[in-house]
Every structure is written in structure tokens, then in C-alpha cells.
Short mmCIF file of C-alpha atoms in Angstrom, two decimals:
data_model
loop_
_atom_site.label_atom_id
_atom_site.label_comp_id
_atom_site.label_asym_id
_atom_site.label_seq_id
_atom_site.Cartn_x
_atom_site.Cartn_y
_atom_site.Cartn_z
CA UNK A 1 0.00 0.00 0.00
CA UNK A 2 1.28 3.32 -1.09
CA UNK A 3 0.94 5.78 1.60
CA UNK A 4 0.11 8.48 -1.14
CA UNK A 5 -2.89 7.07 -2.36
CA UNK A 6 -3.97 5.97 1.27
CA UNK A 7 -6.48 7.62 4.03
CA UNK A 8 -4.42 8.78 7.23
CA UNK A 9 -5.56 11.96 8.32
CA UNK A 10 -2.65 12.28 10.89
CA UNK A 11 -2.70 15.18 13.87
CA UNK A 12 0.51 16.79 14.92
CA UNK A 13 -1.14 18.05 17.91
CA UNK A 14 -3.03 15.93 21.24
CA UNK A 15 -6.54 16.43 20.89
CA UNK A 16 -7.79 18.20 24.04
CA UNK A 17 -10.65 16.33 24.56
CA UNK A 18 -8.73 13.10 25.30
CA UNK A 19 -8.23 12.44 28.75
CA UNK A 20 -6.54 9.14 28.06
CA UNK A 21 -3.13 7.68 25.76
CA UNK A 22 -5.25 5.52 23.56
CA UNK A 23 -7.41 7.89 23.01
CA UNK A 24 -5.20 10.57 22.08
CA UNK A 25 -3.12 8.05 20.17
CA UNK A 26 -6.44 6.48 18.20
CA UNK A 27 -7.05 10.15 17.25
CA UNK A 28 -4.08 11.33 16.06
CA UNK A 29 -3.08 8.19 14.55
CA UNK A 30 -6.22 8.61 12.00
CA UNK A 31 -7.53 5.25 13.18
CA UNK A 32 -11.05 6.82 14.48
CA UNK A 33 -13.10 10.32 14.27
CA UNK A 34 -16.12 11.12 16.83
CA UNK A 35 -19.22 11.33 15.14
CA UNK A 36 -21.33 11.96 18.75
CA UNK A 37 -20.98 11.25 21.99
CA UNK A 38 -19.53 7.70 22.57
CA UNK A 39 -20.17 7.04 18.78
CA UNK A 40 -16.90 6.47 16.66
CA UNK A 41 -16.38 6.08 12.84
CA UNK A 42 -13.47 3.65 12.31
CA UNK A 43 -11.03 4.63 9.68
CA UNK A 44 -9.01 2.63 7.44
CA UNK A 45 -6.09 2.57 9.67
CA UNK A 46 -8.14 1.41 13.17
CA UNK A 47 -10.52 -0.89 11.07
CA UNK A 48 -7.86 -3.07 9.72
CA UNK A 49 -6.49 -3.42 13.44
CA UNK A 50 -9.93 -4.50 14.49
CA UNK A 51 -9.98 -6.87 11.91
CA UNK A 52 -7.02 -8.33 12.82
CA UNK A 53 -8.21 -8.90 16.48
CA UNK A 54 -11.36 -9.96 15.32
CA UNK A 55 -9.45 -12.39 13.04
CA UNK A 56 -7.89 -14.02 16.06
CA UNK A 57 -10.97 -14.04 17.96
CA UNK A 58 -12.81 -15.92 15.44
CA UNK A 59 -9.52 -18.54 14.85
CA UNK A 60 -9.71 -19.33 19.09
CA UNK A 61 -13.84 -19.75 18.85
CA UNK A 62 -13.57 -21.99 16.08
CA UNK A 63 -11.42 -24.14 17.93
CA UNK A 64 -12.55 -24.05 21.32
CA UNK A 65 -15.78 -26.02 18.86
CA UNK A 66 -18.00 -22.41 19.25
CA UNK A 67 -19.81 -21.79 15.70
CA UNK A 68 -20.49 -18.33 14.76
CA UNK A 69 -23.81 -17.07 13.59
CA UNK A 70 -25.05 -12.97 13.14
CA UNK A 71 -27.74 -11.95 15.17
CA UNK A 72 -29.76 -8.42 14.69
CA UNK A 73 -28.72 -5.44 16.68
CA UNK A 74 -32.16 -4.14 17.11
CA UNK A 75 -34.46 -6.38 19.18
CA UNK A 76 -38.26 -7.08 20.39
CA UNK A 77 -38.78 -5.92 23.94
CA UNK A 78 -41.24 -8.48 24.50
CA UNK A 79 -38.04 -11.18 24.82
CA UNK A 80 -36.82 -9.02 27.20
CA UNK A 81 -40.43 -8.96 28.99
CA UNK A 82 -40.00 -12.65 28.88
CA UNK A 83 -36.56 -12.86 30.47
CA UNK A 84 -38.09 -10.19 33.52
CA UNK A 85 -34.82 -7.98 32.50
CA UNK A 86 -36.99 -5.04 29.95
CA UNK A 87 -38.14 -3.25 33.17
CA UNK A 88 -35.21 -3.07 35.18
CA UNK A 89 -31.96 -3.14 32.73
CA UNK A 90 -31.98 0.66 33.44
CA UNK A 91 -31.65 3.71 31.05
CA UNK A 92 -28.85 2.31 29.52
CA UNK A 93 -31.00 0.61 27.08
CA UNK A 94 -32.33 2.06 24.13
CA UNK A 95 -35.76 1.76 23.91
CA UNK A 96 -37.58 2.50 20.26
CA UNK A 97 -40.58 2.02 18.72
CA UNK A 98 -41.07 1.14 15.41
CA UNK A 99 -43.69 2.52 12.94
CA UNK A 100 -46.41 0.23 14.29
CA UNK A 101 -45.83 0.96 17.82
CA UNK A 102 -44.06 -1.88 19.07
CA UNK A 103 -41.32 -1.71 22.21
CA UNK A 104 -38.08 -2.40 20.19
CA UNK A 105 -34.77 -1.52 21.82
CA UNK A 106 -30.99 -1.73 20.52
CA UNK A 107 -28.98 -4.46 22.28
CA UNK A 108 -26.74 -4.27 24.30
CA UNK A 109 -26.51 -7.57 24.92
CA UNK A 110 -28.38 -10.53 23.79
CA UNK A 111 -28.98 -13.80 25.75
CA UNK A 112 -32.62 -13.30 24.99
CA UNK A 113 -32.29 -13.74 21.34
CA UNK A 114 -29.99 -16.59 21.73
CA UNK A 115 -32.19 -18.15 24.13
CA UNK A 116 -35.32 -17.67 21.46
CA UNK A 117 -33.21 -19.07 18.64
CA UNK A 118 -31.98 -22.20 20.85
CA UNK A 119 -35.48 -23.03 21.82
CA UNK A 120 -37.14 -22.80 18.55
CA UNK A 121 -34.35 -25.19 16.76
CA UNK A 122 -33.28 -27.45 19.35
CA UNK A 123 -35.76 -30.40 21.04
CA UNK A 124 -33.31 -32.91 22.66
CA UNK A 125 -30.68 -33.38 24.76
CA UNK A 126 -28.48 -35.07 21.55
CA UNK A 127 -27.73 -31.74 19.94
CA UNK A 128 -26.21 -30.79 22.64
CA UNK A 129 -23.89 -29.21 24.29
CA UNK A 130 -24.17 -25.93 21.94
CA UNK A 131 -22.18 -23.09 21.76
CA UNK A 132 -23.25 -19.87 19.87
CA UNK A 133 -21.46 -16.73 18.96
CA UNK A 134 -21.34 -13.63 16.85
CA UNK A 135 -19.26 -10.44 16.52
CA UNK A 136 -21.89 -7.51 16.06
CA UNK A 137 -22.04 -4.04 16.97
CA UNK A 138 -23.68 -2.78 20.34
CA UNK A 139 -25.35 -0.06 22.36
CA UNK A 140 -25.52 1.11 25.66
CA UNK A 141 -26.30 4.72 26.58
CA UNK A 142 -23.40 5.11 29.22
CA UNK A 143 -24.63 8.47 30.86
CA UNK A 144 -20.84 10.14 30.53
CA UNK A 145 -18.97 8.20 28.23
CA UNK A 146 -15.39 8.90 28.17
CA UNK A 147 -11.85 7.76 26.84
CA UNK A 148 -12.43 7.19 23.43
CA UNK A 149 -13.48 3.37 22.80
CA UNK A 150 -12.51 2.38 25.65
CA UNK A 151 -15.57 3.77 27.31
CA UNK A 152 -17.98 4.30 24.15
CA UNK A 153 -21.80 3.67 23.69
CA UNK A 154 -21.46 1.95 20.72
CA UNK A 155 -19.07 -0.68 20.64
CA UNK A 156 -18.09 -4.03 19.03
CA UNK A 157 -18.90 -7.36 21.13
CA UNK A 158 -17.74 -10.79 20.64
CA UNK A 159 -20.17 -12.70 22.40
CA UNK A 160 -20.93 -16.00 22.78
CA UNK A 161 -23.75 -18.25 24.36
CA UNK A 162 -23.61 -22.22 25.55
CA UNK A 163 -25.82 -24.25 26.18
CA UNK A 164 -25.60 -27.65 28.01
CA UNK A 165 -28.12 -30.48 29.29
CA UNK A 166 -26.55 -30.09 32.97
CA UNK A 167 -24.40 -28.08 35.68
CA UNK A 168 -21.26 -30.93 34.97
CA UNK A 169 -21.73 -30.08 31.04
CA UNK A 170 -22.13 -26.52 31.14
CA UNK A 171 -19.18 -26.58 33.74
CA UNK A 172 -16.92 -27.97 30.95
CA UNK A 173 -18.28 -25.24 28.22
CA UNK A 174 -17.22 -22.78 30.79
CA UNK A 175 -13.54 -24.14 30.63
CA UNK A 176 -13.48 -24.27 27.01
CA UNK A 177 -13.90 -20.41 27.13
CA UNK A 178 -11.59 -20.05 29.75
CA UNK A 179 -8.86 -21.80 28.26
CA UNK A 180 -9.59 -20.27 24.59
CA UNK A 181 -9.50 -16.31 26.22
CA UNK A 182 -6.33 -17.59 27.67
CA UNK A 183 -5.13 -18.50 24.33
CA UNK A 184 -6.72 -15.40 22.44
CA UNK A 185 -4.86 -12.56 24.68
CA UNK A 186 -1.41 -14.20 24.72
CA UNK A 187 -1.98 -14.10 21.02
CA UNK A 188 -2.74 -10.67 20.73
CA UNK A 189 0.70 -9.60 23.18
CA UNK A 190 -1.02 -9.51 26.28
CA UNK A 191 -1.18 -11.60 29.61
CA UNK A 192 -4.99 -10.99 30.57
CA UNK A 193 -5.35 -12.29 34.15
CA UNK A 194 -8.63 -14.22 34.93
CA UNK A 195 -10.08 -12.79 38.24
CA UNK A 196 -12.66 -14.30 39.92
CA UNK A 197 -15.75 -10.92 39.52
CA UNK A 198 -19.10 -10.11 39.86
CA UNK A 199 -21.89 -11.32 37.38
CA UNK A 200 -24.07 -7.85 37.29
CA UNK A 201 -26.92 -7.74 35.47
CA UNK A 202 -26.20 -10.63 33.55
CA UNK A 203 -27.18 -13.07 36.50
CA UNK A 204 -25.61 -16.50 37.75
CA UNK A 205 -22.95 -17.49 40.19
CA UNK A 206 -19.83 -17.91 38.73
CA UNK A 207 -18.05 -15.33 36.72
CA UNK A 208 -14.26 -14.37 35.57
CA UNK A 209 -13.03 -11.24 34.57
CA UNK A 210 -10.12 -10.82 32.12
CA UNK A 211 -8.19 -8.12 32.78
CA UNK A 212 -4.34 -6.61 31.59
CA UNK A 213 -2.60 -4.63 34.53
CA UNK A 214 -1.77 -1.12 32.77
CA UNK A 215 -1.60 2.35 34.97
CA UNK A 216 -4.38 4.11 32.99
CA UNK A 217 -7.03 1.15 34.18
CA UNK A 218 -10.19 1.65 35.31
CA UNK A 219 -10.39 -1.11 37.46
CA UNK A 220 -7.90 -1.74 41.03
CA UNK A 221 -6.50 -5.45 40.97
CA UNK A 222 -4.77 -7.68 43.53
CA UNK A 223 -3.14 -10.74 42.51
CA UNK A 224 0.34 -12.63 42.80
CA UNK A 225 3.02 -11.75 40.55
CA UNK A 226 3.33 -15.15 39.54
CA UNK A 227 0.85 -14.96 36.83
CA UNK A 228 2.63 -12.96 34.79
CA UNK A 229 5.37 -15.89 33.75
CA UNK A 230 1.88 -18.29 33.12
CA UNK A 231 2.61 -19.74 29.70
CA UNK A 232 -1.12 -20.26 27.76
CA UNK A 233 -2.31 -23.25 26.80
CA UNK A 234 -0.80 -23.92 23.69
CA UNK A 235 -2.21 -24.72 20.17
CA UNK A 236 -2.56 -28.39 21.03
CA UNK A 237 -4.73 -27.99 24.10
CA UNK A 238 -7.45 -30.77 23.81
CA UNK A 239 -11.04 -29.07 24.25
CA UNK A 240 -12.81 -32.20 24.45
CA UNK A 241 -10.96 -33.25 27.64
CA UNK A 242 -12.41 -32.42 30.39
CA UNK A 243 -10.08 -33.37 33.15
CA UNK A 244 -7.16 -31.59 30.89
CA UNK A 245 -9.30 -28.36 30.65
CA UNK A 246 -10.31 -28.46 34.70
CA UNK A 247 -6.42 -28.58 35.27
CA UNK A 248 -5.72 -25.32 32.83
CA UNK A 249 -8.50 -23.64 34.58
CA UNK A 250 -7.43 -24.52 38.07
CA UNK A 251 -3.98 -23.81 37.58
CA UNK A 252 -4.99 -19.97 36.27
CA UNK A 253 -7.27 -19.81 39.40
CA UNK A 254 -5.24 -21.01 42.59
CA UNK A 255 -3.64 -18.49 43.32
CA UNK A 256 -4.72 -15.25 44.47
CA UNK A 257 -6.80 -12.44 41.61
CA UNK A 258 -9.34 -10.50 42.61
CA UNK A 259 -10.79 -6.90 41.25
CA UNK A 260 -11.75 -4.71 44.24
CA UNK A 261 -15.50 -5.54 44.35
CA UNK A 262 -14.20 -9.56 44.79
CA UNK A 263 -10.60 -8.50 47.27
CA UNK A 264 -10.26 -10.60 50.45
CA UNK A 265 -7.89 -8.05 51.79
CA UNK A 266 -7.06 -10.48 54.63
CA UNK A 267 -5.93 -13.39 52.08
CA UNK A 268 -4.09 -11.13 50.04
CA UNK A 269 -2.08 -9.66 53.16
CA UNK A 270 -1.30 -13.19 53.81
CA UNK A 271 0.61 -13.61 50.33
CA UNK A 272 4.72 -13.21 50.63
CA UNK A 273 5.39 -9.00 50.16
CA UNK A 274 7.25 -10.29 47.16
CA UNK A 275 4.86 -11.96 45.41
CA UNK A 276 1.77 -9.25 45.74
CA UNK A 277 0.56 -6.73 43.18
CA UNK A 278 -1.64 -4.42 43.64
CA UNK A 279 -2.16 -2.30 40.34
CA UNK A 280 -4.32 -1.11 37.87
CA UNK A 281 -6.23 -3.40 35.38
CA UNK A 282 -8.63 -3.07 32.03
CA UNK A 283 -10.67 -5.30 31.57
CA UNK A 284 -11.16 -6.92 28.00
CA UNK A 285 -13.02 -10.28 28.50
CA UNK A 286 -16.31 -11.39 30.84
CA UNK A 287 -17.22 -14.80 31.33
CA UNK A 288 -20.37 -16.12 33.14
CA UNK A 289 -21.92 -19.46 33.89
CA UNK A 290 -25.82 -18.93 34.85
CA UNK A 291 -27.74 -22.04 34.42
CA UNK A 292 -31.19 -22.01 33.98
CA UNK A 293 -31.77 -18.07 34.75
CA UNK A 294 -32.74 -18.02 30.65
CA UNK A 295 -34.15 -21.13 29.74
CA UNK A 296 -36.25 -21.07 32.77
CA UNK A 297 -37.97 -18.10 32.21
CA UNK A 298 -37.73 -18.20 28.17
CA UNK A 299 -38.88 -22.29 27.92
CA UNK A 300 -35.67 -23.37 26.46
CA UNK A 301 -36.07 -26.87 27.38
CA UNK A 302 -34.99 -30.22 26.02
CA UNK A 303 -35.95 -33.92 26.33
CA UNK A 304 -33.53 -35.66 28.37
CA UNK A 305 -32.44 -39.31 28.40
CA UNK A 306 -35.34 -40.50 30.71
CA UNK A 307 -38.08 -38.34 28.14
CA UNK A 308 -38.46 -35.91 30.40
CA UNK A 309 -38.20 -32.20 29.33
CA UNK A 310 -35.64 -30.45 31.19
CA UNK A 311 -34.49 -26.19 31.13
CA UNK A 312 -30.90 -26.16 29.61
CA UNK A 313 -27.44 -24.67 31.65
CA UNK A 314 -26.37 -21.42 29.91
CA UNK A 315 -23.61 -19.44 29.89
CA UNK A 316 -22.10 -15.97 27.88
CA UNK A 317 -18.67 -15.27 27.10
CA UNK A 318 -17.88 -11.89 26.27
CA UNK A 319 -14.89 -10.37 24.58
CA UNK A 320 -15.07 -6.38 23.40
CA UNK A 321 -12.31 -5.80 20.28
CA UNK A 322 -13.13 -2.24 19.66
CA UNK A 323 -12.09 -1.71 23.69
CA UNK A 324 -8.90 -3.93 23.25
CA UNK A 325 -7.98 -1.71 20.72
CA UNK A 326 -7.43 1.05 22.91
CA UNK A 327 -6.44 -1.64 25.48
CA UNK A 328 -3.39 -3.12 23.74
CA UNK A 329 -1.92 0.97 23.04
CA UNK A 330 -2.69 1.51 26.78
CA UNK A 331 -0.40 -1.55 27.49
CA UNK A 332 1.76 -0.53 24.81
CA UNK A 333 3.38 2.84 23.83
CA UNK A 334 5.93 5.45 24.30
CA UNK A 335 6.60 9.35 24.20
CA UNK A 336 6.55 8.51 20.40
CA UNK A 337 3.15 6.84 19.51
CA UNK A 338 1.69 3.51 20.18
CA UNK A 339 3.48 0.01 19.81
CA UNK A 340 1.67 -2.58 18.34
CA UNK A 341 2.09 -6.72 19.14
CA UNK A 342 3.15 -7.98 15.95
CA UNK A 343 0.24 -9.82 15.15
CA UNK A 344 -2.37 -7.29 15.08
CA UNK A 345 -0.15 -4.15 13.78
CA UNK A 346 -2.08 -2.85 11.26
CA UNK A 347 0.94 -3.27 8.78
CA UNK A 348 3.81 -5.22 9.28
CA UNK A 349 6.27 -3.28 7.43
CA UNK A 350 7.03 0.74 6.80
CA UNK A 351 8.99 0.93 3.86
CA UNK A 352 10.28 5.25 3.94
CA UNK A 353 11.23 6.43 0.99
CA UNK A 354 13.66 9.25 1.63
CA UNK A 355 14.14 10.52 -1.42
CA UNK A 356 10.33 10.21 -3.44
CA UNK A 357 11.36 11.09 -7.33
CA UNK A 358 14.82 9.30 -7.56
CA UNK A 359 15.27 6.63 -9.43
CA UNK A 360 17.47 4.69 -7.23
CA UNK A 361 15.02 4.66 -3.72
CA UNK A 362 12.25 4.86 -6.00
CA UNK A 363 13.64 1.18 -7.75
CA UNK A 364 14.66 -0.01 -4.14
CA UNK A 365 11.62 0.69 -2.42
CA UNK A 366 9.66 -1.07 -5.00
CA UNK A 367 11.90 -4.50 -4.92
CA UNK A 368 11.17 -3.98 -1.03
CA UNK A 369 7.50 -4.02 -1.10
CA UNK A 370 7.38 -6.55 -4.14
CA UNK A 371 9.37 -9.20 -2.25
CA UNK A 372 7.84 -8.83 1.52
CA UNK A 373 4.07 -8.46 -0.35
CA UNK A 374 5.38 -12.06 -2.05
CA UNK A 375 6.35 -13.42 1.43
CA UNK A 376 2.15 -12.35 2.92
CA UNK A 377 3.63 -9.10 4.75
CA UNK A 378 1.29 -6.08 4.87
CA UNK A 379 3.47 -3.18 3.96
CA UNK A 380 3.16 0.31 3.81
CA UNK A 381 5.01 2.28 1.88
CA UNK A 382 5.68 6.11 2.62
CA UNK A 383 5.95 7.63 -1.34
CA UNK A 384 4.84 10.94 0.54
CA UNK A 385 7.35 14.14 -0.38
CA UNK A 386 7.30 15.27 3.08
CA UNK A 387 10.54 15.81 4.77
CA UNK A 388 12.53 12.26 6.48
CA UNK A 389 11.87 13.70 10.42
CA UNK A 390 7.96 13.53 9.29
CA UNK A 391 8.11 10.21 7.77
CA UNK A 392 9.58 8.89 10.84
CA UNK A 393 7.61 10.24 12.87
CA UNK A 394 4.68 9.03 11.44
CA UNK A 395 5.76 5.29 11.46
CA UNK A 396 6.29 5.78 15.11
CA UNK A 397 3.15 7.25 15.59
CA UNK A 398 1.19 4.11 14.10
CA UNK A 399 3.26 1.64 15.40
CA UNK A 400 4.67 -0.32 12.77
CA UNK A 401 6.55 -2.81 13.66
CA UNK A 402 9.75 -3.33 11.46
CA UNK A 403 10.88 -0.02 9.66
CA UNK A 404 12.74 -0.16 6.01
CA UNK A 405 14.62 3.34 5.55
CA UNK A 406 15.79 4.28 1.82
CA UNK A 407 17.99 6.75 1.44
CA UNK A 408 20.44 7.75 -1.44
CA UNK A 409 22.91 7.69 0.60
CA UNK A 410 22.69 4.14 2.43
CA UNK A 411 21.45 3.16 -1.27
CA UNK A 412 24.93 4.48 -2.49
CA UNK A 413 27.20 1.61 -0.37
CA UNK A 414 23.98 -1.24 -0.61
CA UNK A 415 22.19 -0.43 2.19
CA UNK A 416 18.94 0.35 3.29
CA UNK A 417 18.12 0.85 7.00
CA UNK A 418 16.60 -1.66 9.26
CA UNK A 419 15.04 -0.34 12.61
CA UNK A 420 12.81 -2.22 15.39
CA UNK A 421 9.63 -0.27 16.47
CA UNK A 422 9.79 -1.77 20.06
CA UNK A 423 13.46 -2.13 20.95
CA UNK A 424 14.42 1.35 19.01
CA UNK A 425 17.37 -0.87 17.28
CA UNK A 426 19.02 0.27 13.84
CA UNK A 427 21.22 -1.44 11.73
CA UNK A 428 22.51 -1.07 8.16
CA UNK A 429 21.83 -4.23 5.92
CA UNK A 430 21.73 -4.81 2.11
CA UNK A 431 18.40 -5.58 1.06
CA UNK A 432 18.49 -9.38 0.90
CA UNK A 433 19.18 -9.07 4.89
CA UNK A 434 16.59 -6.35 5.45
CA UNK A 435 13.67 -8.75 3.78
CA UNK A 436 15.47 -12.11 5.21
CA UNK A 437 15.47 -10.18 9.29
CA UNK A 438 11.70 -9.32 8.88
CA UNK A 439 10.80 -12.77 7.58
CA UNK A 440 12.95 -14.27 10.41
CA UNK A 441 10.90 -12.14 13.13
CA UNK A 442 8.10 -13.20 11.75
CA UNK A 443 8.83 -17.36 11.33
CA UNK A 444 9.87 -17.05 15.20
CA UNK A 445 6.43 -16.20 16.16
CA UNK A 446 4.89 -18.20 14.11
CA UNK A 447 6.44 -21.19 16.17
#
């Protein structure tokens, strides 16, 4: 992609209405533009890092055995009557009516609509155990929203809905998601550290929050340092073993995590002083197991074994990529702009020309992008005539990971310019070893 011909409307200054990195970042990276309150259009930078994380989402929950389906975003109220939740869900709900009068509201979350899809489809206990999930856009009228997406009204959900005969089933669909979040946030960069948290307004009695420590958090954590050298379960991890899954989940949950609403202050004060931290967290994934609190009140019910019709276990499984986004920058930048895991960057390569118009960069920066585009690298190439300091400044700024610099005068004795995004490292290399370092970086994580 030629940076010429692409849409990056870049700001040189901080926006003064965000209060937050990410959100100052998002904005004058070009990756998003306020349309209203809490409302955000996503440009073509920030869309193709959503679509990246959604990418990776949707890879985890196809192999955790969850099958992905699109539900609408605008919904009858009478489900909602059903479930007992219309009245009392509060005034973050949007409630409409179409042009024939009926209640209609936009969702901001939707086991109702699962639950009314299950129960129309499924009549025994055969085709189960079930799990659901789509990636849609959502609303909820958050009375101040504030920093950006990380706090918005609209926003994207991943969210997904299981449903199991009994508690020992339902159990084991709860571990599946467990162990696949595990595996989703290590592959976007990130250790997210399950905490055992409160289940709101969604109901039930067991719930984990996922949360990444980072100082601009919204949330206060407490849990032992040790979980920070967890290694995920890797790709391998059997989700039909149930034993093997209870063991992944109960070694991420013996030791002490807790958000504030959930600290034991006692058990925490008895941990070694070493091996406590007490920090700030954002949350980016919600998991709850809550039976029959649904199926019960909706009449999603199956036949059983014995004949007998019986209200299914449920659970939901939420992850919000628009808010990890702005999650992963919080966790990751500098003074200079934000910096991006490798496998969600929105390219993978920056290739600067220095010198737009001569023939020499001009040739060298095309054999560049040619060869990594041939190898599946996303490049970017800056063909902009704005001065060097700008061009590096905006490569920085977006985070790319692995920087090409052309230059007549590098080009002059074979050399182009190699530099790391996170570790700051330069080095001067002849093109075969620029384009043979970048597709070594990326082999290694690969592995």
C-alpha cells in the first residue's frame, strides 16, 4: 500500500478532549473520528487493526468447537419482557418504537435472542452441548462516556452463548472459554489475568473477569506476581478433555486475583510482600456461567435421556475488540506513539522512501515491497514528499513494527536501514538481509 494514495488523516497536535493515551493516540493516529458522543467512525487505519483482532478471535472460537452465527442489533422488547430484564436493565437501554408501535430496543446484549433461537431449533438433549457466537455491533447509553473506545456507547462485542443439558456439562463449556481467552490474549501480546468478579446484570454465580494490569485502568487489581510468567495453553490444548481443561482452569485460578469488588484483603495480606501486586487493570473479557436463569424463564427446554423435558445450563462469554484496541496501546506505547504486538499491527512493514522522485530509492523501495508483499507481509510504503523527520515520525506514531529506511545515501554503499519499532534498534543491511530479518521475526512467532 502506497501511503500516497492511502487515508491517514494524521494530527501533529493531542486532541484536548482526550483524557486518556489511547485515546489521544487512536485520534491522532487517524484510526477513528467522533461522530457523537460515545459514537466512533473507524477509519481505514483502526478498522484493519480491528480486523485483525477480530481475526484471532474468530480462529480461538472456532477451535474451542464455538460456531459463529449474526444476530440483529435491534431487538423485540417483548423477549426481554420474557426474560423479567426489559423493566429493570436501566436507562442504559435504548428503547424504540417502530412505525407500528411496538417496544423495540438496541442491544446491548443478547442472551434473549440466543435463548429464542436455541429453543425454537433445538428439542433434545443429543444436539447438545451448543455453543453460539457472533461479533456484532452494540449499544448502551453510558450516561458520561469517556476515553475514546474504551468507554464508548457503541461498541463491538464478541459474544458467545452455551448451552448444556446439565451443571457438569455446562461446567466444561465454561472451561473451554476459559482456556480459549487464555489463548486469544497471549496471542494478541497480552497476559490478561482471569479474576474471579461479579456477574451484574447478567445473572448466575460464577463469573471471571479478564483483565491486563496497565496504569491508565479503570479497574484496582490484587493478585500474585506469579501470573505474569503463566505460559497459555498452547495450540494443542485438547477441548474435548475435560479433566485436561479443569487442570488449565485450576492452575490460572489457585492463586490469588481479585478486582476490588471480589478482594479478600485479609488473604491477600497473607501472600509473601514479594509476590503481591496491587495495580491497575482493564478489563477486555467477561465470562459467566448462569444455568437455567434463561431457559427457565424463556422455555428453552430439552428432552432428556429419561423423556423428560428439562431447562438447559447457559452461559455468555464476552470479549469487546473495539475496547482492546485502545487496550493493547494503553499496554503498549511510548513518548513517540503507540506500539503494536506484531500480530495485530495494522501493517507489518514501513517501507520510507527518503528521497520520493529518484530513481534509485524509487527502484529499491519497489523490490522492497514486491518481495515482503510475495512473502504475505502487509506493507506500507511512505511515497509521501514530506521531509525524512515527518516520515519517521509518522511510522512511530502508528506503530509499525519493522521499519525499512531508503535513502540515497545508504542506497549508495547497498544499504537500506533496518530499525525495530519496540526495541528502538538500527542497523545497516543490504536488502536481501533487510527482507530475510523481517521474515525471520516473523517465522519465530509463528512457532
Amino acid at each position: 500500500m502506497r501511503l500516497s494514495r492511502y487515508f491517514l488523516p494524521l494530527l501533529r497536535e493531542n486532541p484536548k478532549e482526550a483524557e486518556i493515551v489511547s485515546h489521544r493516540l487512536m485520534l491522532r493516529a487517524g484510526m477513528i473520528r467522533q461522530e457523537a458522543a460515545g459514537i466512533y467512525a473507524w477509519l481505514p487505519l483502526g478498522l484493519r487493526v480491528l480486523s485483525k483482532i477480530n481475526a484471532i478471535i474468530r480462529e480461538e472460537q472456532n477451535r474451542a468447537g464455538a460456531l459463529e452465527i449474526m444476530m440483529p442489533t435491534i431487538q423485540s422488547a417483548d423477549l426481554w419482557r420474557e426474560s423479567g430484564r426489559y423493566d429493570g436493565y436501566g436507562k442504559e437501554m435504548l428503547r424504540l418504537k417502530d412505525r407500528h408501535e411496538r417496544d423495540m430496543l438496541y442491544g446491548p446484549t443478547n442472551e434473549e435472542m440466543v435463548t429464542e433461537i436455541f429453543r425454537g431449533s433445538v428439542r433434545s438433549y443429543k444436539d447438545l452441548p451448543l455453543n453460539l457466537y457472533h461479533i456484532q455491533w452494540k449499544f448502551r447509553d453510558e450516561v458520561r462516556p469517556r476515553f475514546g473506545v474504551m468507554r464508548s456507547r457503541e461498541f463491538l462485542m464478541k459474544d458467545a452463548y452455551s448451552f448444556d443439558l446439565d451443571a457438569v456439562g455446562a461446567r466444561h463449556s465454561y472451561n473451554r472459554m476459559f482456556t480459549a481467552y487464555l489463548r486469544t490474549f497471549a496471542r494478541l501480546g497480552v497476559t490478561a489475568i482471569p479474576m474471579l468478579a461479579d456477574t451484574g446484570p447478567i445473572g448466575g454465580d460464577l463469573s471471571h473477569e479478564f483483565l491486563i494490569l496497565a496504569s491508565t485502568g479503570e479497574s484496582e487489581v490484587f493478585c500474585h506476581k506469579d501470573y505474569l510468567s503463566f505460559a497459555p495453553p498452547p495450540a494443542s490444548v485438547d477441548f474435548d478433555d475435560e479433566a485436561g481443561l479443569q487442570a488449565v482452569v485450576d492452575h490460572w485460578t489457585t492463586l490469588y486475583a481479585a478486582t476490588s469488588e471480589k478482594h479478600d484483603a485479609a488473604a491477600f495480606d497473607a501472600l509473601p510482600t514479594e509476590a503481591k501486586i496491587s495495580a491497575r487493570g482493564i478489563e477486555v473479557g467477561h465470562i459467566f456461567y448462569f444455568g437455567t436463569k434463561y431457559s427457565q424463564a424463556m422455555r428453552a427446554v430439552v428432552s432428556g435421556p429419561d423423556g423428560r423435558e428439562v431447562p438447559v445450563h447457559m452461559g455468555s462469554y464476552g470479549i469487546g475488540p473495539s475496547r482492546l484496541v485502545a487496550a493493547l496501546i494503553e499496554a503498549g506505547h511510548d513518548e513517540n506513539g503507540i506500539i503494536w504486538p506484531d500480530a495485530v499491527a495494522p501493517f507489518d512493514v514501513g517501507i520510507a522512501n527518503l528521497k520520493v522522485g529518484d530513481a534509485a530509492t524509487d527502484a529499491a523501495c519497489g523490490e522492497i515491497d514486491a518481495r515482503l508483499t510475495a512473502l504475505g507481509f502487509d506493507t506500507l510504503v511512505d511515497d509521501r514528499d514530506e521531509r525524512p523527520g515527518s516520515k519517521f515520525a509518522a511510522m512511530d506514531l502508528i506503530g509499525l513494527p519493522n521499519q525499512i529506511i531508503v535513502g540515497p545515501k545508504g542506497l549508495a554503499e547497498g544499504k537500506v536501514e533496518l530499525k525495530n519499532r519496540k526495541s528502538g534498534a538500527r542497523d545497516l543491511v543490504s536488502i536481501d538481509e533487510a527482507v530475510g530479518r523481517v521474515k525471520a521475526v516473523k517465522d519465530r512467532a509463528a512457532q
